Amino acid sequence: MIIKRDKDIIKCYFEDESGLLGGYADEVIYPESEKEVINFLQDSSSGHAPVTISGGGTGVTGARVPFGGSILATDSLNKIIDIDEKRLIATVQPGVRLSELQIELSKKGLVYLPDPTEPNAFVGGTVSTNASGAKGFKYGPTRNYIKRLKIILSSGDALDIKRGEFFINKGEDISLKFKKRDLKLKIPAYSMPAIKSAAGYYIKDNMDMIDLFIGSEGTLGLITEISLSLGKEPERVMSFFNFFPDEKAALKFVKDAKACNTLSLEYMDENSLNLLRQRHKNIPSDSKAMVYFEEAYKKEDESSITESWMGMLEKHNALTEKSFFADSEKEREKLKEFRHALPEMINEIVKKNKLPKVGTDIAVPEGGFPEMFEFYKERLLYSKIDFVIFGHIGENHMHVNMLPKTEAEFSKSRSIYMDFVKKAVSLGGTISAEHGIGKLKHAYLEAMYGKKGVAEMASLKKSLDPACILGLDNIFPKELLKNTNCH
Ligand SMILES: Cc1cc2nc3c(=O)[nH]c(=O)nc-3n(C[C@H](O)[C@H](O)[C@H](O)COP(=O)(O)OP(=O)(O)OC[C@H]3O[C@@H](n4cnc5c(N)ncnc54)[C@H](O)[C@@H]3O)c2cc1C
């Protein structure tokens, strides 16, 4: 097992893409086998020494940012163990990068369908945050593709959970039996919204035990092996980036497009386009909104599909002549880069401003979306704080990014965020649809589930991590663990 302690070498592990500052740790540990993970976690548990698990560091909530103790890096646990082409299942270690996985799969005509957008994320990180990608409109989040997880708890005990084998209910007391001990857990009883959500532990009646660990943000154990289901690469995919002369026209188009079988349905507002114009001079000057979608198709259906989309786009006054279209992998890569440039440019602004962005990850049920969107615009325009709105409009899940330039704007942004949270909760929404809570969104989680719900999460964590060493301050403040008598 490699251990690094030189601050200049390990300091890159003290941050992620959230802009959260002040992280520190004594060492980074790179286990190369499960045995090494087990020994390390057992030692840390007996010494009550905090451990922060690190994936690719692309998270945007500060979840992998350590505040003391050791960092358990998964970089060396990076093998693709098996690709079963018949059963369409890949088994990987957590440190495999998404980009590496997709390259290996594409050699076999296969694809990992949820495909979260950041290629440098590790598979283990995406499972731990239940990430979703641009094609979430059709394929849904990571959770839907996880067939089996191997997890090492902080006690060193290993769980090997296969989907479909072990079901649990809200409020139930269960017991996990290991060679040396039994762990007793009380499953929380709060109710989750019936939409895509990555806010706190996943809890439902008659839920699969595996789902408790998906999206648990490094707080319950180290995921050491993952079996995920695969798909076949679609025969052909066409991608459209459509510019609109005004926001209303774009939103009306989205309403119609939601009824179609697209892979993705994404939106960028005027401020997003203005930012992108700095890099991409070919964005039409008269465009005020952009809707992006992709459609899988068979060769024989090409002209009918194109015609039907063009009809719908023209009906809603899209700037069709100036829009971007791709029907080859090479062209699509260019559009992918274009789309990916926006979060990159936002992160550059964050670094320049030296203040974290205040970025929402809120989703609401279908019926509440127009009201939520209006509320965003009203509050943001009144605030005069720089912002962009973009994201997964097909799932009523937009990322509002406020970009404060001063401390005063930062605290105002946080207060506006709380207004958004309250509005979303009143509409039956979630305060995090894909990024998780990390260290930055505790207050919003409490607004969603109340003190009782969050206390239930803390109590569950303590049952699985009795020494309370893993991912401290992720999901809820570590002070809550004191109230639950960690020992
Ligand atoms: C430009 C950009 C675009 C993005 N687009 C998207 C998007 O479209 N959709 C989306 O969902 N996210 C997106 N993200 C956010 C990010 O990529 C995801 O949250 C991703 O899942 C994080 O993976 P990671 O490996 O980088 O994890 P890290 O940031 O290293 O860690 C995230 C969490 O997972 C835990 N963890 C990591 N590995 C393990 C393990 N093996 N066992 C237990 N816990 C573990 C960590 O402790 C931490 O709590 C984007 C980020 C950027 C920078």
PDB file of N, CA, C and O in Angstrom, residues 126-131 141-149 151 163 197-198 200-202 208-217 220 223:
ATOM      1  N   THR A 126     -19.325   7.922  -9.056  1.00  0.00           N
ATOM      2  CA  THR A 126     -20.662   8.125  -9.644  1.00  0.00           C
ATOM      3  C   THR A 126     -21.716   7.267  -8.940  1.00  0.00           C
ATOM      4  O   THR A 126     -22.866   7.662  -8.821  1.00  0.00           O
ATOM      5  N   VAL A 127     -21.289   6.090  -8.448  1.00  0.00           N
ATOM      6  CA  VAL A 127     -22.233   5.256  -7.683  1.00  0.00           C
ATOM      7  C   VAL A 127     -22.519   5.942  -6.342  1.00  0.00           C
ATOM      8  O   VAL A 127     -23.659   6.002  -5.875  1.00  0.00           O
ATOM      9  N   SER A 128     -21.469   6.498  -5.739  1.00  0.00           N
ATOM     10  CA  SER A 128     -21.618   7.105  -4.408  1.00  0.00           C
ATOM     11  C   SER A 128     -22.404   8.403  -4.443  1.00  0.00           C
ATOM     12  O   SER A 128     -22.848   8.880  -3.405  1.00  0.00           O
ATOM     13  N   THR A 129     -22.542   9.009  -5.629  1.00  0.00           N
ATOM     14  CA  THR A 129     -23.358  10.227  -5.737  1.00  0.00           C
ATOM     15  C   THR A 129     -24.636   9.961  -6.544  1.00  0.00           C
ATOM     16  O   THR A 129     -25.425  10.882  -6.758  1.00  0.00           O
ATOM     17  N   ASN A 130     -24.819   8.729  -6.996  1.00  0.00           N
ATOM     18  CA  ASN A 130     -25.952   8.401  -7.883  1.00  0.00           C
ATOM     19  C   ASN A 130     -26.056   9.423  -9.021  1.00  0.00           C
ATOM     20  O   ASN A 130     -27.123  10.015  -9.273  1.00  0.00           O
ATOM     21  N   ALA A 131     -24.935   9.612  -9.703  1.00  0.00           N
ATOM     22  CA  ALA A 131     -24.874  10.617 -10.768  1.00  0.00           C
ATOM     23  C   ALA A 131     -25.798  10.259 -11.936  1.00  0.00           C
ATOM     24  O   ALA A 131     -26.124   9.087 -12.144  1.00  0.00           O
ATOM     25  N   PRO A 141     -30.942   7.620 -13.671  1.00  0.00           N
ATOM     26  CA  PRO A 141     -29.669   7.772 -12.971  1.00  0.00           C
ATOM     27  C   PRO A 141     -28.882   6.463 -12.863  1.00  0.00           C
ATOM     28  O   PRO A 141     -29.376   5.378 -13.203  1.00  0.00           O
ATOM     29  N   THR A 142     -27.666   6.598 -12.335  1.00  0.00           N
ATOM     30  CA  THR A 142     -26.752   5.460 -12.130  1.00  0.00           C
ATOM     31  C   THR A 142     -27.449   4.287 -11.425  1.00  0.00           C
ATOM     32  O   THR A 142     -27.265   3.128 -11.790  1.00  0.00           O
ATOM     33  N   ARG A 143     -28.256   4.621 -10.400  1.00  0.00           N
ATOM     34  CA  ARG A 143     -28.930   3.597  -9.590  1.00  0.00           C
ATOM     35  C   ARG A 143     -29.549   2.483 -10.437  1.00  0.00           C
ATOM     36  O   ARG A 143     -29.455   1.308 -10.106  1.00  0.00           O
ATOM     37  N   ASN A 144     -30.184   2.872 -11.544  1.00  0.00           N
ATOM     38  CA  ASN A 144     -30.927   1.900 -12.372  1.00  0.00           C
ATOM     39  C   ASN A 144     -30.015   0.846 -12.996  1.00  0.00           C
ATOM     40  O   ASN A 144     -30.497  -0.131 -13.562  1.00  0.00           O
ATOM     41  N   TYR A 145     -28.690   1.069 -12.952  1.00  0.00           N
ATOM     42  CA  TYR A 145     -27.765   0.182 -13.681  1.00  0.00           C
ATOM     43  C   TYR A 145     -26.863  -0.624 -12.751  1.00  0.00           C
ATOM     44  O   TYR A 145     -26.001  -1.360 -13.220  1.00  0.00           O
ATOM     45  N   ILE A 146     -27.054  -0.475 -11.425  1.00  0.00           N
ATOM     46  CA  ILE A 146     -26.147  -1.159 -10.489  1.00  0.00           C
ATOM     47  C   ILE A 146     -26.748  -2.499 -10.084  1.00  0.00           C
ATOM     48  O   ILE A 146     -27.807  -2.564  -9.469  1.00  0.00           O
ATOM     49  N   LYS A 147     -26.036  -3.565 -10.433  1.00  0.00           N
ATOM     50  CA  LYS A 147     -26.530  -4.923 -10.196  1.00  0.00           C
ATOM     51  C   LYS A 147     -25.949  -5.518  -8.925  1.00  0.00           C
ATOM     52  O   LYS A 147     -26.538  -6.407  -8.317  1.00  0.00           O
ATOM     53  N   ARG A 148     -24.742  -5.114  -8.591  1.00  0.00           N
ATOM     54  CA  ARG A 148     -24.088  -5.700  -7.416  1.00  0.00           C
ATOM     55  C   ARG A 148     -23.044  -4.717  -6.897  1.00  0.00           C
ATOM     56  O   ARG A 148     -22.379  -4.038  -7.678  1.00  0.00           O
ATOM     57  N   LEU A 149     -22.925  -4.663  -5.565  1.00  0.00           N
ATOM     58  CA  LEU A 149     -21.868  -3.842  -4.964  1.00  0.00           C
ATOM     59  C   LEU A 149     -21.162  -4.648  -3.899  1.00  0.00           C
ATOM     60  O   LEU A 149     -21.806  -5.367  -3.123  1.00  0.00           O
ATOM     61  N   ILE A 151     -18.969  -3.842  -0.606  1.00  0.00           N
ATOM     62  CA  ILE A 151     -18.703  -2.680   0.245  1.00  0.00           C
ATOM     63  C   ILE A 151     -17.947  -3.133   1.481  1.00  0.00           C
ATOM     64  O   ILE A 151     -18.324  -4.121   2.122  1.00  0.00           O
ATOM     65  N   ARG A 163     -28.448  -7.060  -6.472  1.00  0.00           N
ATOM     66  CA  ARG A 163     -29.803  -6.519  -6.605  1.00  0.00           C
ATOM     67  C   ARG A 163     -30.810  -7.668  -6.709  1.00  0.00           C
ATOM     68  O   ARG A 163     -30.566  -8.662  -7.371  1.00  0.00           O
ATOM     69  N   SER A 197     -33.890  11.835  -7.452  1.00  0.00           N
ATOM     70  CA  SER A 197     -33.385  12.559  -6.280  1.00  0.00           C
ATOM     71  C   SER A 197     -32.078  11.942  -5.804  1.00  0.00           C
ATOM     72  O   SER A 197     -31.907  10.719  -5.839  1.00  0.00           O
ATOM     73  N   ALA A 198     -31.138  12.791  -5.370  1.00  0.00           N
ATOM     74  CA  ALA A 198     -29.876  12.305  -4.786  1.00  0.00           C
ATOM     75  C   ALA A 198     -29.667  13.016  -3.448  1.00  0.00           C
ATOM     76  O   ALA A 198     -28.551  13.319  -3.066  1.00  0.00           O
ATOM     77  N   GLY A 200     -29.689  12.802   0.298  1.00  0.00           N
ATOM     78  CA  GLY A 200     -29.676  11.930   1.472  1.00  0.00           C
ATOM     79  C   GLY A 200     -29.840  10.467   1.084  1.00  0.00           C
ATOM     80  O   GLY A 200     -29.888  10.113  -0.100  1.00  0.00           O
ATOM     81  N   TYR A 201     -29.915   9.610   2.121  1.00  0.00           N
ATOM     82  CA  TYR A 201     -30.019   8.176   1.850  1.00  0.00           C
ATOM     83  C   TYR A 201     -31.356   7.862   1.165  1.00  0.00           C
ATOM     84  O   TYR A 201     -32.388   8.425   1.506  1.00  0.00           O
ATOM     85  N   TYR A 202     -31.307   6.938   0.231  1.00  0.00           N
ATOM     86  CA  TYR A 202     -32.493   6.502  -0.514  1.00  0.00           C
ATOM     87  C   TYR A 202     -33.320   5.587   0.387  1.00  0.00           C
ATOM     88  O   TYR A 202     -32.822   4.553   0.868  1.00  0.00           O
ATOM     89  N   ASP A 208     -34.752  -2.235  -2.412  1.00  0.00           N
ATOM     90  CA  ASP A 208     -33.613  -3.141  -2.461  1.00  0.00           C
ATOM     91  C   ASP A 208     -32.502  -2.581  -1.572  1.00  0.00           C
ATOM     92  O   ASP A 208     -32.197  -1.388  -1.641  1.00  0.00           O
ATOM     93  N   MET A 209     -31.917  -3.456  -0.754  1.00  0.00           N
ATOM     94  CA  MET A 209     -30.862  -3.024   0.185  1.00  0.00           C
ATOM     95  C   MET A 209     -29.713  -2.308  -0.555  1.00  0.00           C
ATOM     96  O   MET A 209     -29.085  -1.392  -0.014  1.00  0.00           O
ATOM     97  N   ILE A 210     -29.463  -2.718  -1.792  1.00  0.00           N
ATOM     98  CA  ILE A 210     -28.335  -2.136  -2.545  1.00  0.00           C
ATOM     99  C   ILE A 210     -28.534  -0.620  -2.712  1.00  0.00           C
ATOM    100  O   ILE A 210     -27.573   0.149  -2.731  1.00  0.00           O
ATOM    101  N   ASP A 211     -29.799  -0.187  -2.780  1.00  0.00           N
ATOM    102  CA  ASP A 211     -30.083   1.226  -3.039  1.00  0.00           C
ATOM    103  C   ASP A 211     -29.710   2.130  -1.870  1.00  0.00           C
ATOM    104  O   ASP A 211     -29.530   3.332  -2.063  1.00  0.00           O
ATOM    105  N   LEU A 212     -29.599   1.558  -0.690  1.00  0.00           N
ATOM    106  CA  LEU A 212     -29.171   2.351   0.472  1.00  0.00           C
ATOM    107  C   LEU A 212     -27.749   2.873   0.278  1.00  0.00           C
ATOM    108  O   LEU A 212     -27.406   3.975   0.705  1.00  0.00           O
ATOM    109  N   PHE A 213     -26.921   2.081  -0.379  1.00  0.00           N
ATOM    110  CA  PHE A 213     -25.502   2.435  -0.524  1.00  0.00           C
ATOM    111  C   PHE A 213     -25.255   3.309  -1.754  1.00  0.00           C
ATOM    112  O   PHE A 213     -24.261   4.032  -1.802  1.00  0.00           O
ATOM    113  N   ILE A 214     -26.155   3.225  -2.742  1.00  0.00           N
ATOM    114  CA  ILE A 214     -25.996   4.060  -3.939  1.00  0.00           C
ATOM    115  C   ILE A 214     -26.413   5.484  -3.557  1.00  0.00           C
ATOM    116  O   ILE A 214     -27.507   5.699  -3.039  1.00  0.00           O
ATOM    117  N   GLY A 215     -25.495   6.421  -3.745  1.00  0.00           N
ATOM    118  CA  GLY A 215     -25.790   7.812  -3.347  1.00  0.00           C
ATOM    119  C   GLY A 215     -25.482   8.096  -1.889  1.00  0.00           C
ATOM    120  O   GLY A 215     -25.918   9.112  -1.357  1.00  0.00           O
ATOM    121  N   SER A 216     -24.689   7.236  -1.225  1.00  0.00           N
ATOM    122  CA  SER A 216     -24.442   7.443   0.220  1.00  0.00           C
ATOM    123  C   SER A 216     -23.185   8.288   0.472  1.00  0.00           C
ATOM    124  O   SER A 216     -22.765   8.453   1.618  1.00  0.00           O
ATOM    125  N   GLU A 217     -22.581   8.814  -0.576  1.00  0.00           N
ATOM    126  CA  GLU A 217     -21.544   9.864  -0.490  1.00  0.00           C
ATOM    127  C   GLU A 217     -20.385   9.531   0.452  1.00  0.00           C
ATOM    128  O   GLU A 217     -19.937  10.378   1.233  1.00  0.00           O
ATOM    129  N   LEU A 220     -20.975   5.444   4.345  1.00  0.00           N
ATOM    130  CA  LEU A 220     -21.370   4.147   4.917  1.00  0.00           C
ATOM    131  C   LEU A 220     -20.308   3.066   4.744  1.00  0.00           C
ATOM    132  O   LEU A 220     -20.302   2.082   5.485  1.00  0.00           O
ATOM    133  N   ILE A 223     -16.878   1.355  -1.403  1.00  0.00           N
ATOM    134  CA  ILE A 223     -17.318   0.459  -2.472  1.00  0.00           C
ATOM    135  C   ILE A 223     -16.067  -0.044  -3.179  1.00  0.00           C
ATOM    136  O   ILE A 223     -15.281   0.759  -3.702  1.00  0.00           O
TER     137      ILE A 223
END
